[in-house]
Amino acid sequence: VQLQASGGGLEQAGGSLRLSCAVSGRTFSGYVMGWFRQAPGKEREFAAAITWSGGRTNYADSVKGRFTISRDNAKNTVYLQMNSLKPEDTAIYYCAAKRLRTVVFDIRGDYEYWGQGTLVTVSS
């Protein structure tokens, strides 16, 4: 099972980036796909999640209204569209997957599969 995150880079405050997470090795039907981020010196935190089949989403308050998570089942890819970027969005962004057992999506320890991370840097 592989989760391959990409799309990170350097962007100015107010700009946009779109992250992709390509999934291979198994089907994630019945799973939740999440994006987490880890800023320098801080713990990894939840950003957004989506159910693979139903399209139910959940966002951290810090990104709500600016970030949009989506998935393309045909391409086995999950996206994180990030708009109105702020310097505090600077972090390594990780995609992850967990079985859909509850409607709680923001617990890092529940996720079984993790990608390698992609760096997002937002300059002021």
mmCIF file of N, CA and C in Angstrom:
data_model
loop_
_atom_site.group_PDB
_atom_site.id
_atom_site.type_symbol
_atom_site.label_atom_id
_atom_site.label_comp_id
_atom_site.label_asym_id
_atom_site.label_seq_id
_atom_site.Cartn_x
_atom_site.Cartn_y
_atom_site.Cartn_z
ATOM 1 N N VAL A 1 0.845 -1.186 0.000
ATOM 2 C CA VAL A 1 0.000 0.000 0.000
ATOM 3 C C VAL A 1 0.885 1.242 0.000
ATOM 4 N N GLN A 2 0.600 2.142 -0.933
ATOM 5 C CA GLN A 2 1.382 3.380 -0.997
ATOM 6 C C GLN A 2 0.457 4.578 -1.097
ATOM 7 N N LEU A 3 0.800 5.624 -0.341
ATOM 8 C CA LEU A 3 0.155 6.917 -0.459
ATOM 9 C C LEU A 3 1.257 7.897 -0.847
ATOM 10 N N GLN A 4 1.125 8.485 -1.998
ATOM 11 C CA GLN A 4 2.172 9.358 -2.528
ATOM 12 C C GLN A 4 1.648 10.787 -2.587
ATOM 13 N N ALA A 5 2.152 11.622 -1.685
ATOM 14 C CA ALA A 5 1.734 13.022 -1.649
ATOM 15 C C ALA A 5 2.628 13.865 -2.541
ATOM 16 N N SER A 6 2.026 14.849 -3.187
ATOM 17 C CA SER A 6 2.779 15.765 -4.041
ATOM 18 C C SER A 6 2.052 17.098 -4.123
ATOM 19 N N GLY A 7 2.719 18.083 -4.734
ATOM 20 C CA GLY A 7 2.085 19.365 -4.959
ATOM 21 C C GLY A 7 2.542 20.478 -4.043
ATOM 22 N N GLY A 8 3.379 20.168 -3.089
ATOM 23 C CA GLY A 8 3.866 21.203 -2.204
ATOM 24 C C GLY A 8 4.807 22.158 -2.919
ATOM 25 N N GLY A 9 5.133 23.241 -2.256
ATOM 26 C CA GLY A 9 6.046 24.212 -2.830
ATOM 27 C C GLY A 9 6.025 25.499 -2.043
ATOM 28 N N LEU A 10 6.593 26.517 -2.651
ATOM 29 C CA LEU A 10 6.671 27.840 -2.042
ATOM 30 C C LEU A 10 5.611 28.733 -2.655
ATOM 31 N N GLU A 11 4.828 29.371 -1.795
ATOM 32 C CA GLU A 11 3.764 30.239 -2.269
ATOM 33 C C GLU A 11 3.719 31.464 -1.372
ATOM 34 N N GLN A 12 3.272 32.564 -1.925
ATOM 35 C CA GLN A 12 3.111 33.789 -1.140
ATOM 36 C C GLN A 12 1.800 33.750 -0.367
ATOM 37 N N ALA A 13 1.762 34.488 0.712
ATOM 38 C CA ALA A 13 0.521 34.612 1.476
ATOM 39 C C ALA A 13 -0.593 35.118 0.566
ATOM 40 N N GLY A 14 -1.762 34.497 0.710
ATOM 41 C CA GLY A 14 -2.892 34.833 -0.135
ATOM 42 C C GLY A 14 -3.004 33.975 -1.379
ATOM 43 N N GLY A 15 -1.968 33.227 -1.675
ATOM 44 C CA GLY A 15 -1.959 32.386 -2.860
ATOM 45 C C GLY A 15 -2.626 31.039 -2.630
ATOM 46 N N SER A 16 -2.501 30.171 -3.615
ATOM 47 C CA SER A 16 -3.149 28.861 -3.581
ATOM 48 C C SER A 16 -2.189 27.759 -4.003
ATOM 49 N N LEU A 17 -2.434 26.588 -3.463
ATOM 50 C CA LEU A 17 -1.725 25.375 -3.876
ATOM 51 C C LEU A 17 -2.721 24.227 -3.843
ATOM 52 N N ARG A 18 -2.474 23.222 -4.660
ATOM 53 C CA ARG A 18 -3.293 22.017 -4.602
ATOM 54 C C ARG A 18 -2.385 20.814 -4.371
ATOM 55 N N LEU A 19 -2.637 20.126 -3.306
ATOM 56 C CA LEU A 19 -1.899 18.911 -2.987
ATOM 57 C C LEU A 19 -2.654 17.697 -3.532
ATOM 58 N N SER A 20 -1.897 16.703 -3.927
ATOM 59 C CA SER A 20 -2.482 15.449 -4.399
ATOM 60 C C SER A 20 -1.935 14.294 -3.583
ATOM 61 N N CYS A 21 -2.758 13.277 -3.411
ATOM 62 C CA CYS A 21 -2.336 12.053 -2.734
ATOM 63 C C CYS A 21 -2.779 10.883 -3.607
ATOM 64 N N ALA A 22 -1.836 10.285 -4.283
ATOM 65 C CA ALA A 22 -2.132 9.147 -5.139
ATOM 66 C C ALA A 22 -2.044 7.860 -4.332
ATOM 67 N N VAL A 23 -3.080 7.048 -4.440
ATOM 68 C CA VAL A 23 -3.187 5.830 -3.653
ATOM 69 C C VAL A 23 -2.998 4.621 -4.548
ATOM 70 N N SER A 24 -2.197 3.678 -4.121
ATOM 71 C CA SER A 24 -1.995 2.459 -4.900
ATOM 72 C C SER A 24 -1.824 1.273 -3.956
ATOM 73 N N GLY A 25 -2.051 0.102 -4.488
ATOM 74 C CA GLY A 25 -1.824 -1.113 -3.724
ATOM 75 C C GLY A 25 -3.063 -1.754 -3.153
ATOM 76 N N ARG A 26 -4.141 -0.985 -3.049
ATOM 77 C CA ARG A 26 -5.399 -1.552 -2.565
ATOM 78 C C ARG A 26 -6.503 -0.556 -2.850
ATOM 79 N N THR A 27 -7.724 -1.007 -2.693
ATOM 80 C CA THR A 27 -8.851 -0.100 -2.784
ATOM 81 C C THR A 27 -9.168 0.463 -1.405
ATOM 82 N N PHE A 28 -9.529 1.725 -1.359
ATOM 83 C CA PHE A 28 -9.837 2.352 -0.081
ATOM 84 C C PHE A 28 -11.322 2.604 0.092
ATOM 85 N N SER A 29 -12.116 1.828 -0.618
ATOM 86 C CA SER A 29 -13.546 1.881 -0.382
ATOM 87 C C SER A 29 -13.822 1.525 1.075
ATOM 88 N N GLY A 30 -14.628 2.337 1.747
ATOM 89 C CA GLY A 30 -14.879 2.099 3.159
ATOM 90 C C GLY A 30 -13.848 2.721 4.076
ATOM 91 N N TYR A 31 -12.992 3.519 3.519
ATOM 92 C CA TYR A 31 -11.968 4.196 4.291
ATOM 93 C C TYR A 31 -12.214 5.702 4.322
ATOM 94 N N VAL A 32 -11.515 6.348 5.241
ATOM 95 C CA VAL A 32 -11.462 7.805 5.337
ATOM 96 C C VAL A 32 -10.056 8.237 4.935
ATOM 97 N N MET A 33 -9.979 9.238 4.081
ATOM 98 C CA MET A 33 -8.694 9.792 3.664
ATOM 99 C C MET A 33 -8.512 11.142 4.349
ATOM 100 N N GLY A 34 -7.372 11.311 4.985
ATOM 101 C CA GLY A 34 -7.135 12.543 5.724
ATOM 102 C C GLY A 34 -5.857 13.243 5.306
ATOM 103 N N TRP A 35 -5.824 14.525 5.569
ATOM 104 C CA TRP A 35 -4.611 15.331 5.435
ATOM 105 C C TRP A 35 -4.252 15.850 6.821
ATOM 106 N N PHE A 36 -3.025 15.641 7.190
ATOM 107 C CA PHE A 36 -2.474 16.172 8.427
ATOM 108 C C PHE A 36 -1.285 17.059 8.065
ATOM 109 N N ARG A 37 -0.891 17.910 8.994
ATOM 110 C CA ARG A 37 0.269 18.759 8.740
ATOM 111 C C ARG A 37 1.100 18.899 10.002
ATOM 112 N N GLN A 38 2.387 19.106 9.777
ATOM 113 C CA GLN A 38 3.305 19.253 10.903
ATOM 114 C C GLN A 38 4.236 20.428 10.639
ATOM 115 N N ALA A 39 4.069 21.465 11.431
ATOM 116 C CA ALA A 39 4.923 22.641 11.334
ATOM 117 C C ALA A 39 6.198 22.406 12.135
ATOM 118 N N PRO A 40 7.259 23.138 11.824
ATOM 119 C CA PRO A 40 8.514 22.958 12.555
ATOM 120 C C PRO A 40 8.328 23.131 14.052
ATOM 121 N N GLY A 41 8.789 22.147 14.805
ATOM 122 C CA GLY A 41 8.716 22.223 16.249
ATOM 123 C C GLY A 41 7.360 21.950 16.845
ATOM 124 N N LYS A 42 6.407 21.544 16.024
ATOM 125 C CA LYS A 42 5.056 21.294 16.514
ATOM 126 C C LYS A 42 4.621 19.868 16.222
ATOM 127 N N GLU A 43 3.567 19.451 16.904
ATOM 128 C CA GLU A 43 3.034 18.114 16.663
ATOM 129 C C GLU A 43 2.241 18.091 15.352
ATOM 130 N N ARG A 44 2.131 16.893 14.809
ATOM 131 C CA ARG A 44 1.323 16.718 13.609
ATOM 132 C C ARG A 44 -0.145 16.927 13.965
ATOM 133 N N GLU A 45 -0.836 17.717 13.170
ATOM 134 C CA GLU A 45 -2.221 18.041 13.462
ATOM 135 C C GLU A 45 -3.121 17.770 12.269
ATOM 136 N N PHE A 46 -4.369 17.534 12.585
ATOM 137 C CA PHE A 46 -5.382 17.270 11.573
ATOM 138 C C PHE A 46 -5.698 18.525 10.782
ATOM 139 N N ALA A 47 -5.896 18.351 9.459
ATOM 140 C CA ALA A 47 -6.313 19.467 8.621
ATOM 141 C C ALA A 47 -7.681 19.209 7.986
ATOM 142 N N ALA A 48 -7.825 18.059 7.334
ATOM 143 C CA ALA A 48 -9.072 17.778 6.630
ATOM 144 C C ALA A 48 -9.186 16.280 6.377
ATOM 145 N N ALA A 49 -10.430 15.821 6.154
ATOM 146 C CA ALA A 49 -10.648 14.404 5.849
ATOM 147 C C ALA A 49 -11.896 14.259 5.000
ATOM 148 N N ILE A 50 -11.960 13.136 4.284
ATOM 149 C CA ILE A 50 -13.103 12.846 3.425
ATOM 150 C C ILE A 50 -13.293 11.341 3.380
ATOM 151 N N THR A 51 -14.543 10.907 3.358
ATOM 152 C CA THR A 51 -14.794 9.487 3.176
ATOM 153 C C THR A 51 -14.568 9.121 1.719
ATOM 154 N N TRP A 52 -14.038 7.944 1.492
ATOM 155 C CA TRP A 52 -13.669 7.578 0.129
ATOM 156 C C TRP A 52 -14.880 7.446 -0.771
ATOM 157 N N SER A 53 -15.951 6.915 -0.275
ATOM 158 C CA SER A 53 -17.097 6.648 -1.140
ATOM 159 C C SER A 53 -18.242 7.651 -0.964
ATOM 160 N N GLY A 54 -18.423 8.130 0.252
ATOM 161 C CA GLY A 54 -19.599 8.953 0.503
ATOM 162 C C GLY A 54 -19.388 10.432 0.355
ATOM 163 N N GLY A 55 -18.124 10.868 0.345
ATOM 164 C CA GLY A 55 -17.870 12.284 0.185
ATOM 165 C C GLY A 55 -18.102 13.127 1.421
ATOM 166 N N ARG A 56 -18.259 12.501 2.584
ATOM 167 C CA ARG A 56 -18.414 13.276 3.823
ATOM 168 C C ARG A 56 -17.086 13.902 4.163
ATOM 169 N N THR A 57 -17.104 15.176 4.529
ATOM 170 C CA THR A 57 -15.869 15.891 4.825
ATOM 171 C C THR A 57 -15.861 16.444 6.239
ATOM 172 N N ASN A 58 -14.651 16.744 6.692
ATOM 173 C CA ASN A 58 -14.451 17.345 8.010
ATOM 174 C C ASN A 58 -13.190 18.207 7.939
ATOM 175 N N TYR A 59 -13.220 19.372 8.579
ATOM 176 C CA TYR A 59 -12.098 20.289 8.519
ATOM 177 C C TYR A 59 -11.726 20.785 9.907
ATOM 178 N N ALA A 60 -10.442 21.036 10.084
ATOM 179 C CA ALA A 60 -10.003 21.736 11.285
ATOM 180 C C ALA A 60 -10.479 23.185 11.199
ATOM 181 N N ASP A 61 -10.743 23.777 12.332
ATOM 182 C CA ASP A 61 -11.216 25.164 12.339
ATOM 183 C C ASP A 61 -10.209 26.099 11.676
ATOM 184 N N SER A 62 -8.931 25.787 11.785
ATOM 185 C CA SER A 62 -7.892 26.664 11.262
ATOM 186 C C SER A 62 -7.869 26.736 9.735
ATOM 187 N N VAL A 63 -8.479 25.749 9.075
ATOM 188 C CA VAL A 63 -8.461 25.739 7.609
ATOM 189 C C VAL A 63 -9.847 25.849 7.006
ATOM 190 N N LYS A 64 -10.870 25.777 7.840
ATOM 191 C CA LYS A 64 -12.248 25.796 7.344
ATOM 192 C C LYS A 64 -12.511 27.077 6.562
ATOM 193 N N GLY A 65 -13.117 26.914 5.398
ATOM 194 C CA GLY A 65 -13.421 28.060 4.550
ATOM 195 C C GLY A 65 -12.296 28.425 3.602
ATOM 196 N N ARG A 66 -11.111 27.869 3.816
ATOM 197 C CA ARG A 66 -9.970 28.152 2.933
ATOM 198 C C ARG A 66 -9.494 26.907 2.189
ATOM 199 N N PHE A 67 -9.585 25.760 2.831
ATOM 200 C CA PHE A 67 -9.137 24.506 2.238
ATOM 201 C C PHE A 67 -10.350 23.671 1.837
ATOM 202 N N THR A 68 -10.189 22.920 0.751
ATOM 203 C CA THR A 68 -11.236 22.011 0.301
ATOM 204 C C THR A 68 -10.625 20.652 -0.024
ATOM 205 N N ILE A 69 -11.145 19.617 0.585
ATOM 206 C CA ILE A 69 -10.679 18.267 0.296
ATOM 207 C C ILE A 69 -11.655 17.600 -0.661
ATOM 208 N N SER A 70 -11.114 16.839 -1.594
ATOM 209 C CA SER A 70 -11.959 16.139 -2.556
ATOM 210 C C SER A 70 -11.260 14.854 -2.966
ATOM 211 N N ARG A 71 -11.996 13.995 -3.661
ATOM 212 C CA ARG A 71 -11.373 12.751 -4.122
ATOM 213 C C ARG A 71 -11.886 12.413 -5.505
ATOM 214 N N ASP A 72 -11.039 11.740 -6.263
ATOM 215 C CA ASP A 72 -11.393 11.247 -7.580
ATOM 216 C C ASP A 72 -11.213 9.736 -7.516
ATOM 217 N N ASN A 73 -12.315 9.036 -7.354
ATOM 218 C CA ASN A 73 -12.224 7.587 -7.173
ATOM 219 C C ASN A 73 -11.623 6.897 -8.393
ATOM 220 N N ALA A 74 -11.929 7.396 -9.575
ATOM 221 C CA ALA A 74 -11.414 6.774 -10.805
ATOM 222 C C ALA A 74 -9.892 6.879 -10.882
ATOM 223 N N LYS A 75 -9.354 7.962 -10.336
ATOM 224 C CA LYS A 75 -7.906 8.162 -10.371
ATOM 225 C C LYS A 75 -7.232 7.719 -9.079
ATOM 226 N N ASN A 76 -8.026 7.238 -8.111
ATOM 227 C CA ASN A 76 -7.461 6.845 -6.813
ATOM 228 C C ASN A 76 -6.615 7.965 -6.215
ATOM 229 N N THR A 77 -7.161 9.155 -6.249
ATOM 230 C CA THR A 77 -6.407 10.324 -5.800
ATOM 231 C C THR A 77 -7.288 11.203 -4.919
ATOM 232 N N VAL A 78 -6.671 11.715 -3.869
ATOM 233 C CA VAL A 78 -7.323 12.666 -2.978
ATOM 234 C C VAL A 78 -6.591 14.002 -3.116
ATOM 235 N N TYR A 79 -7.356 15.085 -3.093
ATOM 236 C CA TYR A 79 -6.784 16.411 -3.283
ATOM 237 C C TYR A 79 -7.049 17.289 -2.060
ATOM 238 N N LEU A 80 -6.165 18.245 -1.882
ATOM 239 C CA LEU A 80 -6.396 19.288 -0.889
ATOM 240 C C LEU A 80 -6.128 20.622 -1.576
ATOM 241 N N GLN A 81 -7.201 21.317 -1.894
ATOM 242 C CA GLN A 81 -7.099 22.644 -2.498
ATOM 243 C C GLN A 81 -6.945 23.659 -1.370
ATOM 244 N N MET A 82 -5.852 24.379 -1.376
ATOM 245 C CA MET A 82 -5.557 25.339 -0.312
ATOM 246 C C MET A 82 -5.563 26.747 -0.884
ATOM 247 N N ASN A 83 -6.507 27.550 -0.452
ATOM 248 C CA ASN A 83 -6.624 28.929 -0.901
ATOM 249 C C ASN A 83 -6.356 29.886 0.263
ATOM 250 N N SER A 84 -6.147 31.137 -0.072
ATOM 251 C CA SER A 84 -5.907 32.174 0.944
ATOM 252 C C SER A 84 -4.847 31.719 1.949
ATOM 253 N N LEU A 85 -3.763 31.233 1.425
ATOM 254 C CA LEU A 85 -2.721 30.684 2.285
ATOM 255 C C LEU A 85 -2.143 31.735 3.221
ATOM 256 N N LYS A 86 -1.774 31.272 4.400
ATOM 257 C CA LYS A 86 -1.183 32.118 5.420
ATOM 258 C C LYS A 86 0.190 31.556 5.804
ATOM 259 N N PRO A 87 1.072 32.399 6.307
ATOM 260 C CA PRO A 87 2.384 31.876 6.738
ATOM 261 C C PRO A 87 2.259 30.741 7.746
ATOM 262 N N GLU A 88 1.230 30.780 8.574
ATOM 263 C CA GLU A 88 1.050 29.717 9.569
ATOM 264 C C GLU A 88 0.601 28.393 8.960
ATOM 265 N N ASP A 89 0.325 28.378 7.655
ATOM 266 C CA ASP A 89 0.030 27.111 6.969
ATOM 267 C C ASP A 89 1.314 26.377 6.588
ATOM 268 N N THR A 90 2.454 27.021 6.781
ATOM 269 C CA THR A 90 3.726 26.389 6.467
ATOM 270 C C THR A 90 3.905 25.122 7.291
ATOM 271 N N ALA A 91 4.122 23.999 6.599
ATOM 272 C CA ALA A 91 4.226 22.707 7.274
ATOM 273 C C ALA A 91 4.529 21.629 6.242
ATOM 274 N N ILE A 92 4.870 20.467 6.742
ATOM 275 C CA ILE A 92 4.881 19.273 5.891
ATOM 276 C C ILE A 92 3.483 18.692 5.963
ATOM 277 N N TYR A 93 2.907 18.430 4.816
ATOM 278 C CA TYR A 93 1.556 17.906 4.736
ATOM 279 C C TYR A 93 1.602 16.412 4.393
ATOM 280 N N TYR A 94 0.875 15.645 5.182
ATOM 281 C CA TYR A 94 0.845 14.199 5.024
ATOM 282 C C TYR A 94 -0.578 13.743 4.696
ATOM 283 N N CYS A 95 -0.691 12.809 3.766
ATOM 284 C CA CYS A 95 -1.983 12.169 3.571
ATOM 285 C C CYS A 95 -1.985 10.836 4.313
ATOM 286 N N ALA A 96 -3.162 10.413 4.713
ATOM 287 C CA ALA A 96 -3.287 9.216 5.533
ATOM 288 C C ALA A 96 -4.642 8.565 5.282
ATOM 289 N N ALA A 97 -4.757 7.305 5.696
ATOM 290 C CA ALA A 97 -6.007 6.573 5.490
ATOM 291 C C ALA A 97 -6.337 5.733 6.720
ATOM 292 N N LYS A 98 -7.644 5.650 7.001
ATOM 293 C CA LYS A 98 -8.101 4.809 8.105
ATOM 294 C C LYS A 98 -9.443 4.216 7.747
ATOM 295 N N ARG A 99 -9.781 3.114 8.372
ATOM 296 C CA ARG A 99 -11.092 2.503 8.151
ATOM 297 C C ARG A 99 -12.180 3.411 8.711
ATOM 298 N N LEU A 100 -13.292 3.455 8.007
ATOM 299 C CA LEU A 100 -14.427 4.254 8.448
ATOM 300 C C LEU A 100 -15.183 3.470 9.509
ATOM 301 N N ARG A 101 -14.871 3.741 10.769
ATOM 302 C CA ARG A 101 -15.549 3.065 11.886
ATOM 303 C C ARG A 101 -16.435 4.021 12.660
ATOM 304 N N THR A 102 -15.991 5.280 12.731
ATOM 305 C CA THR A 102 -16.753 6.297 13.443
ATOM 306 C C THR A 102 -16.782 7.554 12.590
ATOM 307 N N VAL A 103 -17.530 8.537 13.061
ATOM 308 C CA VAL A 103 -17.589 9.805 12.332
ATOM 309 C C VAL A 103 -16.572 10.793 12.874
ATOM 310 N N VAL A 104 -15.654 10.315 13.701
ATOM 311 C CA VAL A 104 -14.573 11.149 14.221
ATOM 312 C C VAL A 104 -13.377 10.951 13.305
ATOM 313 N N PHE A 105 -12.946 12.027 12.649
ATOM 314 C CA PHE A 105 -11.907 11.898 11.628
ATOM 315 C C PHE A 105 -10.586 12.548 12.018
ATOM 316 N N ASP A 106 -10.511 13.230 13.142
ATOM 317 C CA ASP A 106 -9.354 14.059 13.409
ATOM 318 C C ASP A 106 -8.336 13.468 14.389
ATOM 319 N N ILE A 107 -8.457 12.183 14.678
ATOM 320 C CA ILE A 107 -7.527 11.556 15.621
ATOM 321 C C ILE A 107 -6.391 10.909 14.850
ATOM 322 N N ARG A 108 -5.200 11.445 15.021
ATOM 323 C CA ARG A 108 -4.046 10.984 14.266
ATOM 324 C C ARG A 108 -3.795 9.492 14.453
ATOM 325 N N GLY A 109 -3.930 8.999 15.666
ATOM 326 C CA GLY A 109 -3.622 7.612 15.966
ATOM 327 C C GLY A 109 -4.547 6.605 15.322
ATOM 328 N N ASP A 110 -5.687 7.058 14.808
ATOM 329 C CA ASP A 110 -6.630 6.150 14.161
ATOM 330 C C ASP A 110 -6.201 5.792 12.741
ATOM 331 N N TYR A 111 -5.300 6.563 12.172
ATOM 332 C CA TYR A 111 -4.933 6.370 10.774
ATOM 333 C C TYR A 111 -3.867 5.289 10.643
ATOM 334 N N GLU A 112 -4.116 4.363 9.719
ATOM 335 C CA GLU A 112 -3.248 3.184 9.570
ATOM 336 C C GLU A 112 -2.169 3.373 8.521
ATOM 337 N N TYR A 113 -2.464 4.098 7.488
ATOM 338 C CA TYR A 113 -1.545 4.254 6.370
ATOM 339 C C TYR A 113 -1.164 5.724 6.230
ATOM 340 N N TRP A 114 0.118 5.971 5.938
ATOM 341 C CA TRP A 114 0.638 7.332 5.819
ATOM 342 C C TRP A 114 1.509 7.479 4.590
ATOM 343 N N GLY A 115 1.396 8.639 3.953
ATOM 344 C CA GLY A 115 2.300 8.983 2.876
ATOM 345 C C GLY A 115 3.550 9.628 3.429
ATOM 346 N N GLN A 116 4.442 10.011 2.523
ATOM 347 C CA GLN A 116 5.757 10.504 2.932
ATOM 348 C C GLN A 116 5.780 11.991 3.245
ATOM 349 N N GLY A 117 4.769 12.723 2.874
ATOM 350 C CA GLY A 117 4.736 14.149 3.168
ATOM 351 C C GLY A 117 5.235 15.007 2.032
ATOM 352 N N THR A 118 4.657 16.202 1.939
ATOM 353 C CA THR A 118 5.095 17.185 0.956
ATOM 354 C C THR A 118 5.150 18.544 1.653
ATOM 355 N N LEU A 119 6.204 19.291 1.399
ATOM 356 C CA LEU A 119 6.451 20.538 2.123
ATOM 357 C C LEU A 119 5.734 21.711 1.470
ATOM 358 N N VAL A 120 5.007 22.438 2.290
ATOM 359 C CA VAL A 120 4.357 23.679 1.871
ATOM 360 C C VAL A 120 4.970 24.825 2.662
ATOM 361 N N THR A 121 5.459 25.814 1.946
ATOM 362 C CA THR A 121 6.051 26.991 2.582
ATOM 363 C C THR A 121 5.311 28.220 2.088
ATOM 364 N N VAL A 122 4.793 28.996 3.025
ATOM 365 C CA VAL A 122 4.049 30.205 2.676
ATOM 366 C C VAL A 122 4.822 31.407 3.197
ATOM 367 N N SER A 123 5.205 32.277 2.286
ATOM 368 C CA SER A 123 5.966 33.459 2.673
ATOM 369 C C SER A 123 5.044 34.647 2.881
ATOM 370 N N SER A 124 5.450 35.508 3.782
ATOM 371 C CA SER A 124 4.616 36.682 4.090
ATOM 372 C C SER A 124 4.940 37.854 3.186
#
